[in-house]
Coordinates of C-alpha atoms and ligand atoms in Angstrom, one line a residue:
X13 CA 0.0 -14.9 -86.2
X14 CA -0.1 -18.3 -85.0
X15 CA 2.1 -21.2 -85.6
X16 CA 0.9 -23.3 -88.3
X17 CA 3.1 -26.2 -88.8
X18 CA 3.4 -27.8 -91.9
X19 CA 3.9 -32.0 -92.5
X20 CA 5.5 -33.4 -95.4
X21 CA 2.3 -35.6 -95.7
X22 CA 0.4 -33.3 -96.7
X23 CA -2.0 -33.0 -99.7
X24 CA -2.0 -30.2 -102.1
X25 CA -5.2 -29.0 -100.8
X26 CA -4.4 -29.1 -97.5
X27 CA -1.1 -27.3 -98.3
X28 CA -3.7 -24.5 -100.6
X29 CA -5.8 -24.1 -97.4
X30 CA -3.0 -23.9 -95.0
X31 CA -1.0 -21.5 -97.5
X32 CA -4.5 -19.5 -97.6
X33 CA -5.1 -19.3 -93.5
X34 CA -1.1 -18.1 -93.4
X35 CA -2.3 -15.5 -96.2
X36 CA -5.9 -14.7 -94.5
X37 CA -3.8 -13.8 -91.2
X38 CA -1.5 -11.8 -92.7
X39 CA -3.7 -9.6 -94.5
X40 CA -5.6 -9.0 -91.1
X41 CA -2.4 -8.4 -89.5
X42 CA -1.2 -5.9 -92.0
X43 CA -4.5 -4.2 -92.9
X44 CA -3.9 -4.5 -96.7
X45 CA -5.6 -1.9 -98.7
X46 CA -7.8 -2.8 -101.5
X47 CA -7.0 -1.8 -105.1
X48 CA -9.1 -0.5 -107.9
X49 CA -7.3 -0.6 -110.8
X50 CA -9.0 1.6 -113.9
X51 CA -7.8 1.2 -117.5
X52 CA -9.0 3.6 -120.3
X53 CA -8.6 2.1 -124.0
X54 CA -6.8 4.7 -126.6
X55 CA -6.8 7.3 -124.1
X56 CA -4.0 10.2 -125.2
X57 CA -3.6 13.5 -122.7
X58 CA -6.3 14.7 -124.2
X59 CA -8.0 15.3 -120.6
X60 CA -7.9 18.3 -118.4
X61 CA -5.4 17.3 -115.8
X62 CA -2.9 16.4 -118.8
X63 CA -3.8 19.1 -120.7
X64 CA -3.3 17.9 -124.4
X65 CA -6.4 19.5 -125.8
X66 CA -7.7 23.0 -124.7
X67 CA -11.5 21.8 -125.0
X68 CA -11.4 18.4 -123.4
X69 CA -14.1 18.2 -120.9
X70 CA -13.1 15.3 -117.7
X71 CA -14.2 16.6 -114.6
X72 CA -13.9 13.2 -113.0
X73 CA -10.7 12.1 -114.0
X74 CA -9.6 15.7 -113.3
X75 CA -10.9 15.7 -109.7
X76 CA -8.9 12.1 -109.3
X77 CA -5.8 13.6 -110.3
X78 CA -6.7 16.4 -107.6
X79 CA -7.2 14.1 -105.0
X80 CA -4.1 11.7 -105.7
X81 CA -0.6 11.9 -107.9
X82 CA -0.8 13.1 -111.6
X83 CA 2.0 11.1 -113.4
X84 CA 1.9 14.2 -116.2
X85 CA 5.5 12.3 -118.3
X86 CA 4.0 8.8 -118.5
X87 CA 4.5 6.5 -121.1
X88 CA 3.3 3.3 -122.2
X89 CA 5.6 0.3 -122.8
X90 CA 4.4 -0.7 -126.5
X91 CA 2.1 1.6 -128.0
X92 CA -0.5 -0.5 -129.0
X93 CA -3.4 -2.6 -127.1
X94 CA -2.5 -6.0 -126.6
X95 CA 1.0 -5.8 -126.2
X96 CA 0.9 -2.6 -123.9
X97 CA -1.8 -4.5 -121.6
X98 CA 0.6 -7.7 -121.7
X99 CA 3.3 -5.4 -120.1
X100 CA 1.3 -4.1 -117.5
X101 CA -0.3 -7.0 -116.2
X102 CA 3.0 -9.3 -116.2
X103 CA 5.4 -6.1 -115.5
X104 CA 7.8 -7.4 -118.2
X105 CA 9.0 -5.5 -121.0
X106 CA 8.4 -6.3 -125.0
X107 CA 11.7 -6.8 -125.3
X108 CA 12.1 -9.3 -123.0
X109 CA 8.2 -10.7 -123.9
X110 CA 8.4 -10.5 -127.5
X111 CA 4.8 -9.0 -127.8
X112 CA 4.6 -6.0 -130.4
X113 CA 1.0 -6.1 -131.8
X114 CA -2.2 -7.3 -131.4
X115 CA -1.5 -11.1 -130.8
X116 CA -0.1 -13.0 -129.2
X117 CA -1.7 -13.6 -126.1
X118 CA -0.4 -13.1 -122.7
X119 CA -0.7 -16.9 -122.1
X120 CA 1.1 -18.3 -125.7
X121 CA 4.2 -16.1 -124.7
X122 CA 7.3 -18.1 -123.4
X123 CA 8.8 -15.8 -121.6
X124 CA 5.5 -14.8 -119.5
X125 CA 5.0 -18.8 -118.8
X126 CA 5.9 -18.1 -115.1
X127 CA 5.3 -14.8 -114.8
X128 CA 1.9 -14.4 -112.8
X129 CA -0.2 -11.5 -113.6
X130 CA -0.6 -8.6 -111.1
X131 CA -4.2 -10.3 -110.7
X132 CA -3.2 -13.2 -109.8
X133 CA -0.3 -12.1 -107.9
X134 CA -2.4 -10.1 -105.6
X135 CA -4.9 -13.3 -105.3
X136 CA -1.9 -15.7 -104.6
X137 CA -1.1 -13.0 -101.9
X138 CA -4.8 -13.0 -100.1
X139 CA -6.8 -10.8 -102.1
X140 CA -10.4 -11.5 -104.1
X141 CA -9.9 -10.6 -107.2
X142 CA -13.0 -9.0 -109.7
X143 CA -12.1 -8.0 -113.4
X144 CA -14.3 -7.3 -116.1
X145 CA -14.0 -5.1 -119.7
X146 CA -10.8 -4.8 -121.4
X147 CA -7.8 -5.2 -119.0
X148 CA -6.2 -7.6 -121.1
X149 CA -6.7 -7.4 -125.0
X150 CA -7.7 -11.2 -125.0
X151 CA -8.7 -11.2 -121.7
X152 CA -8.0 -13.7 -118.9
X153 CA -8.2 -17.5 -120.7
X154 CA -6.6 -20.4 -120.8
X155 CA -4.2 -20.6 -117.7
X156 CA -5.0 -17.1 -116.3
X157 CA -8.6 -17.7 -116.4
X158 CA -7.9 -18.8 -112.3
X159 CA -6.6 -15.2 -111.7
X160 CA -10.0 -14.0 -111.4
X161 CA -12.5 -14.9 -108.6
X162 CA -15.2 -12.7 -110.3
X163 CA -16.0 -12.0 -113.7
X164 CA -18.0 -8.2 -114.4
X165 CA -18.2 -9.6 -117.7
X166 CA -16.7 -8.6 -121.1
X167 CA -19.8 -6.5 -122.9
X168 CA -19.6 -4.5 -126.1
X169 CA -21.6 -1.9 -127.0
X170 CA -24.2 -1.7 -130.0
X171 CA -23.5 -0.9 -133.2
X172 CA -25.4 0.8 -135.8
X173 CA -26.6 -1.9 -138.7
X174 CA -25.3 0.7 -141.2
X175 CA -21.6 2.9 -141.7
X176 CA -22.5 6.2 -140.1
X177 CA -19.6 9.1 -140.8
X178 CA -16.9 6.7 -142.3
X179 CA -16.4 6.6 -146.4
X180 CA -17.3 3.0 -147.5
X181 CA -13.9 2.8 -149.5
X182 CA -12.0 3.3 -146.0
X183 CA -11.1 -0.2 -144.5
X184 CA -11.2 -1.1 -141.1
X185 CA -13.1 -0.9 -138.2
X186 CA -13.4 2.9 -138.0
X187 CA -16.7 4.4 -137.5
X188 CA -18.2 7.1 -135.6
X189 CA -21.6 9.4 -134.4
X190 CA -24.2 9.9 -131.9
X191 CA -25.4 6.3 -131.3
X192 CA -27.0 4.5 -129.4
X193 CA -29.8 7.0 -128.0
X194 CA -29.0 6.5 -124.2
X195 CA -26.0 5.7 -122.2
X196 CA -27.7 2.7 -120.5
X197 CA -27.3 1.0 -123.5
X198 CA -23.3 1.2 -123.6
X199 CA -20.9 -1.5 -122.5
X200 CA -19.2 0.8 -120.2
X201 CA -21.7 2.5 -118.8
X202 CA -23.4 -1.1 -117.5
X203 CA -19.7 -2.4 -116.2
X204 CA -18.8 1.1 -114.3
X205 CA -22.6 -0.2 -113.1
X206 CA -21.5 -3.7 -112.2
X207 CA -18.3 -2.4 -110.7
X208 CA -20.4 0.6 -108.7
X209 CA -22.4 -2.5 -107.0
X210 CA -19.7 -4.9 -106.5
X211 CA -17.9 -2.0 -104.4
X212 CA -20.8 -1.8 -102.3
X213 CA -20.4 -5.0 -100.8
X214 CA -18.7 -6.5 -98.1
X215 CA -15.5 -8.6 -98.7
X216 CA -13.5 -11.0 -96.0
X217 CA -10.4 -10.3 -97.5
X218 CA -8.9 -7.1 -99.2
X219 CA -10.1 -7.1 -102.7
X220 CA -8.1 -6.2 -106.1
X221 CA -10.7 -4.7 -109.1
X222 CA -9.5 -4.5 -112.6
X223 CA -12.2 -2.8 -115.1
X224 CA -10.7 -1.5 -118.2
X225 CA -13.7 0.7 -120.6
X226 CA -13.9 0.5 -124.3
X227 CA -14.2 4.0 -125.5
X228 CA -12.2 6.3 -126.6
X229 CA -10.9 3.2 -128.8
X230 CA -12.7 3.1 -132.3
X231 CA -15.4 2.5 -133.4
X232 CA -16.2 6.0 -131.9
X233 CA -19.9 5.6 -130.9
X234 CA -21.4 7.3 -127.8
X235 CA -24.8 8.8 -127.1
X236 CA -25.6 12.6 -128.2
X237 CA -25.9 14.3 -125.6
X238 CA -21.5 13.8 -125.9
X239 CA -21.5 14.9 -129.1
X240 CA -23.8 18.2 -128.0
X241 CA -20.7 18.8 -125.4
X242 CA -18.3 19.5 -128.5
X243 CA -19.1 22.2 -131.5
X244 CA -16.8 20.6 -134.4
X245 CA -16.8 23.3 -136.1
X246 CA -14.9 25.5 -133.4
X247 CA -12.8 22.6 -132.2
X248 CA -8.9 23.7 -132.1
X249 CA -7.0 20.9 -134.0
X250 CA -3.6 19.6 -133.8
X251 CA -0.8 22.4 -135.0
X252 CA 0.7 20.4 -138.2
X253 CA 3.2 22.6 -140.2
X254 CA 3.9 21.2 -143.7
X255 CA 8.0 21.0 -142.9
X256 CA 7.0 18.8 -139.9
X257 CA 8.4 15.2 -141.3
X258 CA 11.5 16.7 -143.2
X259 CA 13.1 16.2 -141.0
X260 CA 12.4 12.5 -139.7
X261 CA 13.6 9.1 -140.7
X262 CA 11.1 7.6 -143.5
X263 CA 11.6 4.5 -142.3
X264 CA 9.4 3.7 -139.5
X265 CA 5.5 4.5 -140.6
X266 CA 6.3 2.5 -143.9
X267 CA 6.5 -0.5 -141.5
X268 CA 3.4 0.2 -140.1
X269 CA 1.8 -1.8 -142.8
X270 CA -1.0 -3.7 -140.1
X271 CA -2.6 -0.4 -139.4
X272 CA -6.4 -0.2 -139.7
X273 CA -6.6 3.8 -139.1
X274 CA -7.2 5.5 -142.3
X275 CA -4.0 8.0 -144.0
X276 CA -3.9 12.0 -142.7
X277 CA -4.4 11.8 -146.7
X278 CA -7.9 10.1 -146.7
X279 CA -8.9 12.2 -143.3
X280 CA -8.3 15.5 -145.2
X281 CA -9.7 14.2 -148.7
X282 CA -12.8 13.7 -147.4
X283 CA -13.1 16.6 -145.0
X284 CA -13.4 14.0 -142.0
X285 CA -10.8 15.9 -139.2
X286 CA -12.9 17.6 -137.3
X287 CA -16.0 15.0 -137.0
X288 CA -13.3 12.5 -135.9
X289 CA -11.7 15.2 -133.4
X290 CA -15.4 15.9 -132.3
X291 CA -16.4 12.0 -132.3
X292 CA -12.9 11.5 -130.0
X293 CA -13.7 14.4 -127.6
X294 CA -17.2 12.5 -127.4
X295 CA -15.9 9.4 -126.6
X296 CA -13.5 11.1 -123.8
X297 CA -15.9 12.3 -122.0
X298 CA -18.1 9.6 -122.5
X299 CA -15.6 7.6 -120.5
X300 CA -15.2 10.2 -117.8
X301 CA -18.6 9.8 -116.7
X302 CA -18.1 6.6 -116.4
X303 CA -14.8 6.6 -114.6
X304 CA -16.9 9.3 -112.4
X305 CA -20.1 6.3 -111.5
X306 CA -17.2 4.1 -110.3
X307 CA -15.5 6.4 -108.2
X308 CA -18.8 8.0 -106.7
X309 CA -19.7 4.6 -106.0
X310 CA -16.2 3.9 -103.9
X311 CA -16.4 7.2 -102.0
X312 CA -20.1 6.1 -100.7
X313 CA -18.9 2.8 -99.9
X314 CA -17.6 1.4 -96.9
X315 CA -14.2 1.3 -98.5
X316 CA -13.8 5.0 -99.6
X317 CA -11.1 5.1 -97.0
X318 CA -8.6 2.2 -97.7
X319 CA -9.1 1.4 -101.3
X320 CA -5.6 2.7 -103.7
X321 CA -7.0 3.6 -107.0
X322 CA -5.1 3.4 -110.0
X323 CA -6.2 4.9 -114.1
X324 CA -4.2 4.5 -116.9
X325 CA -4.4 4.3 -120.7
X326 CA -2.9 1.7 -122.7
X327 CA -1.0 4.1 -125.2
X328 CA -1.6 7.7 -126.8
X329 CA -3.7 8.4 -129.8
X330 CA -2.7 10.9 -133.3
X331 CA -5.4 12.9 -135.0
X332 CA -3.3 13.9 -137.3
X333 CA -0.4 15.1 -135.8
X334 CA 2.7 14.2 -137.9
X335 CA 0.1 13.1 -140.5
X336 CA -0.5 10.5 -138.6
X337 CA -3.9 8.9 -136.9
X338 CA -4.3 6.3 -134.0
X339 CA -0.8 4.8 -132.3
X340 CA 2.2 2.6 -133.3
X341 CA 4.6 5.4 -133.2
X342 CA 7.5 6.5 -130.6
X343 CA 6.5 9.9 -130.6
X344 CA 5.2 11.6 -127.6
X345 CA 1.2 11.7 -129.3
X346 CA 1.8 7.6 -128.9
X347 CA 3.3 7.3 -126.3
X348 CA 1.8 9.4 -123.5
X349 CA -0.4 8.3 -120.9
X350 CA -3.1 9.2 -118.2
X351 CA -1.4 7.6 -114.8
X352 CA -3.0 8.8 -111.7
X353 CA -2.6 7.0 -108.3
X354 CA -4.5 8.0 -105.2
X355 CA -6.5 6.7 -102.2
X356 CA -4.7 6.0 -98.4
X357 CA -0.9 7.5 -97.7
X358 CA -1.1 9.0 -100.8
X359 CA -1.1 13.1 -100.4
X360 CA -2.8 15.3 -102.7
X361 CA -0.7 17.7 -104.7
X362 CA 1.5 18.7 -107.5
X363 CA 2.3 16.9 -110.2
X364 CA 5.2 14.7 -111.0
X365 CA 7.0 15.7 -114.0
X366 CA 9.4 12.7 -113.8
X367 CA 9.7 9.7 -116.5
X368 CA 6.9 7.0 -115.2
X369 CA 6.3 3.7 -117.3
X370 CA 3.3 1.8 -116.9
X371 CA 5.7 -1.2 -116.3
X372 CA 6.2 0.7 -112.5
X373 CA 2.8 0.3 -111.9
X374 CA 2.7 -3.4 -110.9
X375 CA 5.5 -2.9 -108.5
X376 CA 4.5 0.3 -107.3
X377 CA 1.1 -1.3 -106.0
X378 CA 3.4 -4.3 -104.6
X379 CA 5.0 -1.8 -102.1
X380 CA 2.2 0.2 -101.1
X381 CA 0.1 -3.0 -100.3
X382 CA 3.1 -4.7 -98.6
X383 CA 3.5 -7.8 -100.5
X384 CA 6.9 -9.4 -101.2
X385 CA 9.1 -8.7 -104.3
X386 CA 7.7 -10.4 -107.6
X387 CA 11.2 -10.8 -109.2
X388 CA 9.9 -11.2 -112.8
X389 CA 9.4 -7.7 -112.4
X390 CA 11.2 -4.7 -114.7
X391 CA 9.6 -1.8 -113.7
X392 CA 10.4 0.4 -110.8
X393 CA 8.3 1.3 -107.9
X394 CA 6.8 5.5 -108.1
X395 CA 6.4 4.9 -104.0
X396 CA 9.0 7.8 -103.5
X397 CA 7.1 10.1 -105.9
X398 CA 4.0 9.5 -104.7
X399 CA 5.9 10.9 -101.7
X400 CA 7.3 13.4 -103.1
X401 CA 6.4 14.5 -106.9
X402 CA 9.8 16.4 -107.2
X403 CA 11.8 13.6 -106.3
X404 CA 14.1 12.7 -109.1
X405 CA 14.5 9.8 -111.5
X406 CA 16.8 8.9 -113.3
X407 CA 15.4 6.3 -115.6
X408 CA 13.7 7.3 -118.1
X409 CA 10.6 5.3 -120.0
X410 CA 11.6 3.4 -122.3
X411 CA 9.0 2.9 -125.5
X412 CA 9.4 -0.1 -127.8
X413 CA 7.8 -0.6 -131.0
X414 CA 7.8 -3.6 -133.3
X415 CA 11.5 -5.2 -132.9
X416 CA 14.5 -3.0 -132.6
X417 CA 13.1 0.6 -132.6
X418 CA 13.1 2.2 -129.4
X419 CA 12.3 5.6 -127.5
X420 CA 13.7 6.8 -124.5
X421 CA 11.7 9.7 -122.6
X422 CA 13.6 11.3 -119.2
X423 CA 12.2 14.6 -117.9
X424 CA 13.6 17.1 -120.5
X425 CA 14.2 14.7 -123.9
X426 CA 13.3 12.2 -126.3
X427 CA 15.8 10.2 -128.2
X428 CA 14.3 7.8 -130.8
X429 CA 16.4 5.2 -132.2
X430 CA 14.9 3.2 -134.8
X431 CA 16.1 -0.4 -136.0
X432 CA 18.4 0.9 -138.7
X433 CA 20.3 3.4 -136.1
X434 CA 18.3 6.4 -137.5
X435 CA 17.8 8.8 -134.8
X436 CA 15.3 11.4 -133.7
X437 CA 15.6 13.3 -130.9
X438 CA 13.5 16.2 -129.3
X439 CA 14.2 19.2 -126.3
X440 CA 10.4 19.3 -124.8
X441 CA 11.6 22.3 -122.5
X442 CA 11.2 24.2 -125.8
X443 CA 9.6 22.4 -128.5
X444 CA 6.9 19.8 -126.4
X445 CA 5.2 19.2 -130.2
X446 CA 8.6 17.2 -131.6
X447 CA 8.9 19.2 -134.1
X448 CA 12.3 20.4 -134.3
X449 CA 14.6 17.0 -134.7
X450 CA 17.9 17.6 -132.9
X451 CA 19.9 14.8 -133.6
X452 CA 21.9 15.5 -136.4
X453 CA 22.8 18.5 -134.1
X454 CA 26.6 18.1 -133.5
X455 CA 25.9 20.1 -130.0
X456 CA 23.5 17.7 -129.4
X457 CA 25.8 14.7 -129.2
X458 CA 26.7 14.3 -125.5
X459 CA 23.1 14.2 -124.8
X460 CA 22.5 11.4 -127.2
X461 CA 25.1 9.6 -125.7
X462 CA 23.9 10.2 -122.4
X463 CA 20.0 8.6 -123.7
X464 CA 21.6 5.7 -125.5
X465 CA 22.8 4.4 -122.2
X466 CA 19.1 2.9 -121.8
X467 CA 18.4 1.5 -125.1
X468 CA 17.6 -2.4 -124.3
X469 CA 20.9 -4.3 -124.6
X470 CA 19.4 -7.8 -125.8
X471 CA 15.7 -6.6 -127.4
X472 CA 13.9 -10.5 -127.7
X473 CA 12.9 -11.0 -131.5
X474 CA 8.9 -10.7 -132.2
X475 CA 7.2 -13.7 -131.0
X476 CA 5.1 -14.9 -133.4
X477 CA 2.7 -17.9 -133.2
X478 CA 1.9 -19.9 -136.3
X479 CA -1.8 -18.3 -137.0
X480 CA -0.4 -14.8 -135.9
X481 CA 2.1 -15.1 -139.3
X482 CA -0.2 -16.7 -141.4
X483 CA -3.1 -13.0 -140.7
X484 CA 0.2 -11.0 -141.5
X485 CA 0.9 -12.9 -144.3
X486 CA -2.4 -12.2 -145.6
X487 CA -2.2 -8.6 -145.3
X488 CA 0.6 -7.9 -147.4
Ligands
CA30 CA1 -5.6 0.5 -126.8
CA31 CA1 10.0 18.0 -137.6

């Protein structure tokens, strides 16, 4: 690299250009690889590689995890949208952010004020950055609009004018069927389109590519021919034995008050389970294809060969198990994710059964593309699993859901320990459906013990901005 001497005269943009040349000539010296980063909205395990429903139908996503590292005991940070996404991007946990439901956003937080986004840390580090879809909930305005060099825009897809499947006295935005006609017409299918073009091209420097799809996330609308994959009337459900919550804390779902999903109740009153299983299944594979025009894209391109590739889900997804639809909870239907990692020095092969966080995904793609140490960060790099899938970890991910309940998840348990101390914990060597609660189990004590260890010492409080608390206010 050569010398490039810096003079305390200096204008900011000079300094910008000279910072940029320094970054330029490091890239080329290091060969940096590019990164395609893939999120999937309301994705649970419900995919072949995972294996969380016998019928799912992902051969793309299941030939990705193939090819590259299947995360198969990862968890989401918050299990819902905004706050979830506002973990991954800044790498900070909720309860240090203070994010625990759909607002705020990233940039109104305090505590993210200086913590740059894995966009812009990459771009600050020499890369062109693209984004488009839902990566973050609110997407990238006000101060982290400058994260992204290129927009691939922020479509939705149509709607029908009229309800299609849902009861009229249901509130919310739950919907679902076989609309529109053709897939041309969806959101995602156009941005895996955009994205499929941009990876054609040429870039100067190494380039990072965030594109997050809309489906399986409600309103459940894809074209027939995904509904024609799926025969609702042979669909296997979820198992949901009637003495499933006696043995559970009431506490936590009664707090769940900002919901939109409808009751197990209203699902089973109006004989709805298996056109919304059917209308999910849809959407999955809906969003396969898609993941699959993006990835056939990158192995035709000139960067097939040096481009890391990343797909995750924001959180998990109920249909019913515990009586329970969509997310919010700490159990494993919430909390399980998708995480698959693959592209250059990454071998093919078995899958990792260790505790993985999608906090470790920011600073696991730190280490593989060489860049320094973003200290902000809480997660923990997966470099030596994507090594080597049986090497052990020992900390666990850690699930947080509105303030002061938690859920720790290591290889072989789940403790749950909810704001008022009530506890729930599961053995998913024996009983991976939770549905055997262990921890009034005296012989279960040490392990307990062992869990609480990681509960977060100091969890922030819910951050709330003034607007965010007036909407709540509203909805009680
Ligand atoms: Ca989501
Ligand atoms: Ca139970």
């Amino acid at each position: 690299m050569a010398f490039i001497h810096l003079n305390s005269q200096m204008t900011p943009s000079a300094f910008r250009s000279v910072l940029f040349l320094v970054f330029a000539s490091a890239a080329c010296a290091v060969e940096r690889p590019n990164v395609l980063l893939i999120s999937i909205d309301d994705l649970n395990d419900w995919t072949g590689f995972l294996g969380g429903h016998p019928q799912a139908v992902t051969p793309h996503m299941d030939a990705l995890a193939k090819r590259g590292r299947n995360f198969s005991n990862a968890h989401c940070a918050v299990p819902v949208c905004s706050a979830s996404r506002a973990s991954v991007m800044s790498g900070v946990a909720a309860t240090t952010h203070g994010s625990y439901e759909l607002g705020p956003r990233y940039e109104e937080l305090p505590a993210l004020a200086e913590v740059p986004t894995i966009q812009q840390y990459f771009k600050d580090n020499g890369y062109y950055t693209l984004s488009g879809g839902k990566v973050l909930h609110h997407g990238f305005s006000g101060r982290l609009a400058g994260a992204i060099d290129r927009s691939l825009g922020r479509k939705r897809s149509p709607r029908p004018g009229k309800l299609m499947s849902r009861p009229s006295e249901w509130s919310g935005a739950w919907d679902w069927g076989a609309y529109p006609e053709k897939d041309a017409e969806m959101a995602d299918v156009q941005l895996a389109k955009k994205a499929a073009a941009a990876l054609q091209e040429d870039y100067e420097q190494p380039f990072f590519m965030s594109i997050g799809f809309y489906r399986p996330h409600v309103p459940l609308f894809v074209p027939p021919r995904w509904f024609d994959l799926y025969d609702a009337e042979s669909l296997t459900l979820p198992r949901t034995p009637k003495s499933d919550l006696s043995d559970v804390p009431e506490n936590f779902l009664g707090i769940n008050n900002y919901a939109v999903a409808p009751t197990h109740a209203q699902v089973v009153e109006h004989g709805k389970q298996r056109s919304l299983t059917q209308a999910y299944l849809a959407s999955i594979s809906f969003v396969d294809h898609c993941v699959g025009i993006v990835l056939d894209a990158l192995k035709s391109s000139p960067h097939a060969g040096k481009t890391l590739i990343v797909l995750w889900s924001d959180h998990g997804f109920h249909l019913g198990e515990k009586d329970h639809w969509a997310k919010r909870t700490l159990w494993e239907e919430s909390t399980r994710v998708p995480l698959l990692f693959a592209g250059p020095g990454i071998k093919p092969g078995e899958s990792c059964p260790e505790p993985a966080s999608l906090l470790d995904i920011y600073p696991t793609l730190i280490e593989l593309s060489e860049l320094p140490e973003n200290p902000h960060l809480e997660g923990l790099s997966l470099g030596p699993q994507l090594s080597d899938p049986t090497m052990q970890r020992d900390r666990p991910a850690i699930t947080s859901s509105y303030f002061g309940n938690h859920s720790i998840r290591s290889r072989d348990w789940r403790l749950i320990v909810y704001e008022d101390d009530a506890k729930e914990l599961y053995d998913h060597r024996t009983d991976s459906d939770e549905f055997h609660n262990l921890a009034k189990d005296p012989a279960h004590q040490a392990v307990i013990k062992e869990l609480s260890r990681w509960l977060p010492r100091k969890a922030a409080p819910e951050f709330k901005t003034r607007s965010e608390r007036q909407r709540r206010a509203g909805r009680k």
